């Protein structure tokens, strides 16, 4: 089960598309269930920061910043991202 909580309205087109794609991927993966739902918080402020998406599962908190970028993003935890 996916449970959505929406903050601000008026998301950008790329954010709506990416949210739909991410939701399909979660549903297809089978990582959710009635006993262990995935909570998705969309478009809210935390302190002075805008959060596009927060996924909350039984085992993880995942913050996602949606971007309108087409291409490969490379990098790792010890190198710059580009």
mmCIF file with all atom_site columns, N, CA and C in Angstrom, residues 14-45:
data_model
loop_
_atom_site.group_PDB
_atom_site.id
_atom_site.type_symbol
_atom_site.label_atom_id
_atom_site.label_alt_id
_atom_site.label_comp_id
_atom_site.label_asym_id
_atom_site.label_entity_id
_atom_site.label_seq_id
_atom_site.pdbx_PDB_ins_code
_atom_site.Cartn_x
_atom_site.Cartn_y
_atom_site.Cartn_z
_atom_site.occupancy
_atom_site.B_iso_or_equiv
_atom_site.pdbx_formal_charge
_atom_site.auth_seq_id
_atom_site.auth_comp_id
_atom_site.auth_asym_id
_atom_site.auth_atom_id
_atom_site.pdbx_PDB_model_num
ATOM 1  N N  . UNK A 1 14 ? 7.548  18.213 -14.208 1.00 0.00 ? 14 UNK A N  1
ATOM 2  C CA . UNK A 1 14 ? 8.554  17.151 -14.058 1.00 0.00 ? 14 UNK A CA 1
ATOM 3  C C  . UNK A 1 14 ? 8.420  16.450 -12.707 1.00 0.00 ? 14 UNK A C  1
ATOM 4  N N  . UNK A 1 15 ? 8.019  17.177 -11.669 1.00 0.00 ? 15 UNK A N  1
ATOM 5  C CA . UNK A 1 15 ? 7.840  16.557 -10.361 1.00 0.00 ? 15 UNK A CA 1
ATOM 6  C C  . UNK A 1 15 ? 6.676  15.573 -10.377 1.00 0.00 ? 15 UNK A C  1
ATOM 7  N N  . UNK A 1 16 ? 5.583  15.946 -11.033 1.00 0.00 ? 16 UNK A N  1
ATOM 8  C CA . UNK A 1 16 ? 4.420  15.070 -11.133 1.00 0.00 ? 16 UNK A CA 1
ATOM 9  C C  . UNK A 1 16 ? 4.769  13.802 -11.906 1.00 0.00 ? 16 UNK A C  1
ATOM 10 N N  . UNK A 1 17 ? 5.497  13.954 -13.019 1.00 0.00 ? 17 UNK A N  1
ATOM 11 C CA . UNK A 1 17 ? 5.906  12.799 -13.821 1.00 0.00 ? 17 UNK A CA 1
ATOM 12 C C  . UNK A 1 17 ? 6.843  11.882 -13.038 1.00 0.00 ? 17 UNK A C  1
ATOM 13 N N  . UNK A 1 18 ? 7.804  12.468 -12.338 1.00 0.00 ? 18 UNK A N  1
ATOM 14 C CA . UNK A 1 18 ? 8.758  11.658 -11.575 1.00 0.00 ? 18 UNK A CA 1
ATOM 15 C C  . UNK A 1 18 ? 8.082  10.967 -10.401 1.00 0.00 ? 18 UNK A C  1
ATOM 16 N N  . UNK A 1 19 ? 7.132  11.617 -9.773  1.00 0.00 ? 19 UNK A N  1
ATOM 17 C CA . UNK A 1 19 ? 6.388  11.001 -8.675  1.00 0.00 ? 19 UNK A CA 1
ATOM 18 C C  . UNK A 1 19 ? 5.589  9.799  -9.183  1.00 0.00 ? 19 UNK A C  1
ATOM 19 N N  . UNK A 1 20 ? 4.946  9.955  -10.337 1.00 0.00 ? 20 UNK A N  1
ATOM 20 C CA . UNK A 1 20 ? 4.178  8.844  -10.915 1.00 0.00 ? 20 UNK A CA 1
ATOM 21 C C  . UNK A 1 20 ? 5.096  7.678  -11.265 1.00 0.00 ? 20 UNK A C  1
ATOM 22 N N  . UNK A 1 21 ? 6.257  7.961  -11.861 1.00 0.00 ? 21 UNK A N  1
ATOM 23 C CA . UNK A 1 21 ? 7.210  6.905  -12.219 1.00 0.00 ? 21 UNK A CA 1
ATOM 24 C C  . UNK A 1 21 ? 7.744  6.200  -10.972 1.00 0.00 ? 21 UNK A C  1
ATOM 25 N N  . UNK A 1 22 ? 8.062  6.978  -9.942  1.00 0.00 ? 22 UNK A N  1
ATOM 26 C CA . UNK A 1 22 ? 8.563  6.402  -8.697  1.00 0.00 ? 22 UNK A CA 1
ATOM 27 C C  . UNK A 1 22 ? 7.488  5.527  -8.043  1.00 0.00 ? 22 UNK A C  1
ATOM 28 N N  . UNK A 1 23 ? 6.235  5.974  -8.053  1.00 0.00 ? 23 UNK A N  1
ATOM 29 C CA . UNK A 1 23 ? 5.137  5.205  -7.461  1.00 0.00 ? 23 UNK A CA 1
ATOM 30 C C  . UNK A 1 23 ? 4.957  3.876  -8.182  1.00 0.00 ? 23 UNK A C  1
ATOM 31 N N  . UNK A 1 24 ? 5.003  3.904  -9.520  1.00 0.00 ? 24 UNK A N  1
ATOM 32 C CA . UNK A 1 24 ? 4.905  2.652  -10.291 1.00 0.00 ? 24 UNK A CA 1
ATOM 33 C C  . UNK A 1 24 ? 6.045  1.699  -9.944  1.00 0.00 ? 24 UNK A C  1
ATOM 34 N N  . UNK A 1 25 ? 7.264  2.234  -9.814  1.00 0.00 ? 25 UNK A N  1
ATOM 35 C CA . UNK A 1 25 ? 8.422  1.393  -9.491  1.00 0.00 ? 25 UNK A CA 1
ATOM 36 C C  . UNK A 1 25 ? 8.265  0.756  -8.109  1.00 0.00 ? 25 UNK A C  1
ATOM 37 N N  . UNK A 1 26 ? 7.749  1.512  -7.144  1.00 0.00 ? 26 UNK A N  1
ATOM 38 C CA . UNK A 1 26 ? 7.528  0.965  -5.800  1.00 0.00 ? 26 UNK A CA 1
ATOM 39 C C  . UNK A 1 26 ? 6.481  -0.138 -5.857  1.00 0.00 ? 26 UNK A C  1
ATOM 40 N N  . UNK A 1 27 ? 5.377  0.114  -6.558  1.00 0.00 ? 27 UNK A N  1
ATOM 41 C CA . UNK A 1 27 ? 4.322  -0.891 -6.665  1.00 0.00 ? 27 UNK A CA 1
ATOM 42 C C  . UNK A 1 27 ? 4.817  -2.147 -7.371  1.00 0.00 ? 27 UNK A C  1
ATOM 43 N N  . UNK A 1 28 ? 5.611  -1.979 -8.432  1.00 0.00 ? 28 UNK A N  1
ATOM 44 C CA . UNK A 1 28 ? 6.143  -3.128 -9.179  1.00 0.00 ? 28 UNK A CA 1
ATOM 45 C C  . UNK A 1 28 ? 7.171  -3.916 -8.381  1.00 0.00 ? 28 UNK A C  1
ATOM 46 N N  . UNK A 1 29 ? 7.861  -3.256 -7.444  1.00 0.00 ? 29 UNK A N  1
ATOM 47 C CA . UNK A 1 29 ? 8.939  -3.915 -6.702  1.00 0.00 ? 29 UNK A CA 1
ATOM 48 C C  . UNK A 1 29 ? 8.416  -4.867 -5.631  1.00 0.00 ? 29 UNK A C  1
ATOM 49 N N  . UNK A 1 30 ? 7.213  -4.632 -5.160  1.00 0.00 ? 30 UNK A N  1
ATOM 50 C CA . UNK A 1 30 ? 6.665  -5.486 -4.114  1.00 0.00 ? 30 UNK A CA 1
ATOM 51 C C  . UNK A 1 30 ? 7.231  -5.204 -2.731  1.00 0.00 ? 30 UNK A C  1
ATOM 52 N N  . UNK A 1 31 ? 7.874  -4.053 -2.528  1.00 0.00 ? 31 UNK A N  1
ATOM 53 C CA . UNK A 1 31 ? 8.466  -3.760 -1.213  1.00 0.00 ? 31 UNK A CA 1
ATOM 54 C C  . UNK A 1 31 ? 7.431  -3.248 -0.215  1.00 0.00 ? 31 UNK A C  1
ATOM 55 N N  . UNK A 1 32 ? 6.207  -3.041 -0.653  1.00 0.00 ? 32 UNK A N  1
ATOM 56 C CA . UNK A 1 32 ? 5.151  -2.527 0.209   1.00 0.00 ? 32 UNK A CA 1
ATOM 57 C C  . UNK A 1 32 ? 4.131  -3.629 0.472   1.00 0.00 ? 32 UNK A C  1
ATOM 58 N N  . UNK A 1 33 ? 3.350  -3.463 1.502   1.00 0.00 ? 33 UNK A N  1
ATOM 59 C CA . UNK A 1 33 ? 2.270  -4.402 1.802   1.00 0.00 ? 33 UNK A CA 1
ATOM 60 C C  . UNK A 1 33 ? 1.296  -3.719 2.751   1.00 0.00 ? 33 UNK A C  1
ATOM 61 N N  . UNK A 1 34 ? 0.168  -4.355 3.002   1.00 0.00 ? 34 UNK A N  1
ATOM 62 C CA . UNK A 1 34 ? -0.794 -3.808 3.967   1.00 0.00 ? 34 UNK A CA 1
ATOM 63 C C  . UNK A 1 34 ? -0.163 -3.722 5.350   1.00 0.00 ? 34 UNK A C  1
ATOM 64 N N  . UNK A 1 35 ? 0.653  -4.707 5.692   1.00 0.00 ? 35 UNK A N  1
ATOM 65 C CA . UNK A 1 35 ? 1.292  -4.730 7.007   1.00 0.00 ? 35 UNK A CA 1
ATOM 66 C C  . UNK A 1 35 ? 2.465  -3.757 7.085   1.00 0.00 ? 35 UNK A C  1
ATOM 67 N N  . UNK A 1 36 ? 3.042  -3.424 5.942   1.00 0.00 ? 36 UNK A N  1
ATOM 68 C CA . UNK A 1 36 ? 4.200  -2.537 5.913   1.00 0.00 ? 36 UNK A CA 1
ATOM 69 C C  . UNK A 1 36 ? 4.056  -1.538 4.766   1.00 0.00 ? 36 UNK A C  1
ATOM 70 N N  . UNK A 1 37 ? 3.160  -0.551 4.921   1.00 0.00 ? 37 UNK A N  1
ATOM 71 C CA . UNK A 1 37 ? 2.933  0.400  3.833   1.00 0.00 ? 37 UNK A CA 1
ATOM 72 C C  . UNK A 1 37 ? 4.115  1.348  3.638   1.00 0.00 ? 37 UNK A C  1
ATOM 73 N N  . UNK A 1 38 ? 4.174  1.962  2.479   1.00 0.00 ? 38 UNK A N  1
ATOM 74 C CA . UNK A 1 38 ? 5.146  3.006  2.187   1.00 0.00 ? 38 UNK A CA 1
ATOM 75 C C  . UNK A 1 38 ? 4.410  4.332  2.248   1.00 0.00 ? 38 UNK A C  1
ATOM 76 N N  . UNK A 1 39 ? 4.907  5.245  3.059   1.00 0.00 ? 39 UNK A N  1
ATOM 77 C CA . UNK A 1 39 ? 4.315  6.564  3.194   1.00 0.00 ? 39 UNK A CA 1
ATOM 78 C C  . UNK A 1 39 ? 5.118  7.530  2.326   1.00 0.00 ? 39 UNK A C  1
ATOM 79 N N  . UNK A 1 40 ? 4.426  8.354  1.553   1.00 0.00 ? 40 UNK A N  1
ATOM 80 C CA . UNK A 1 40 ? 5.077  9.305  0.660   1.00 0.00 ? 40 UNK A CA 1
ATOM 81 C C  . UNK A 1 40 ? 4.572  10.699 0.999   1.00 0.00 ? 40 UNK A C  1
ATOM 82 N N  . UNK A 1 41 ? 5.467  11.540 1.511   1.00 0.00 ? 41 UNK A N  1
ATOM 83 C CA . UNK A 1 41 ? 5.151  12.925 1.845   1.00 0.00 ? 41 UNK A CA 1
ATOM 84 C C  . UNK A 1 41 ? 5.682  13.800 0.719   1.00 0.00 ? 41 UNK A C  1
ATOM 85 N N  . UNK A 1 42 ? 4.819  14.664 0.172   1.00 0.00 ? 42 UNK A N  1
ATOM 86 C CA . UNK A 1 42 ? 5.165  15.414 -1.034  1.00 0.00 ? 42 UNK A CA 1
ATOM 87 C C  . UNK A 1 42 ? 5.025  16.912 -0.793  1.00 0.00 ? 42 UNK A C  1
ATOM 88 N N  . UNK A 1 43 ? 6.066  17.661 -1.183  1.00 0.00 ? 43 UNK A N  1
ATOM 89 C CA . UNK A 1 43 ? 6.004  19.117 -1.214  1.00 0.00 ? 43 UNK A CA 1
ATOM 90 C C  . UNK A 1 43 ? 5.714  19.776 0.115   1.00 0.00 ? 43 UNK A C  1
ATOM 91 N N  . UNK A 1 44 ? 6.671  19.734 1.016   1.00 0.00 ? 44 UNK A N  1
ATOM 92 C CA . UNK A 1 44 ? 6.477  20.380 2.309   1.00 0.00 ? 44 UNK A CA 1
ATOM 93 C C  . UNK A 1 44 ? 7.759  21.089 2.729   1.00 0.00 ? 44 UNK A C  1
ATOM 94 N N  . UNK A 1 45 ? 7.636  21.945 3.718   1.00 0.00 ? 45 UNK A N  1
ATOM 95 C CA . UNK A 1 45 ? 8.788  22.679 4.235   1.00 0.00 ? 45 UNK A CA 1
ATOM 96 C C  . UNK A 1 45 ? 9.226  22.049 5.555   1.00 0.00 ? 45 UNK A C  1
#
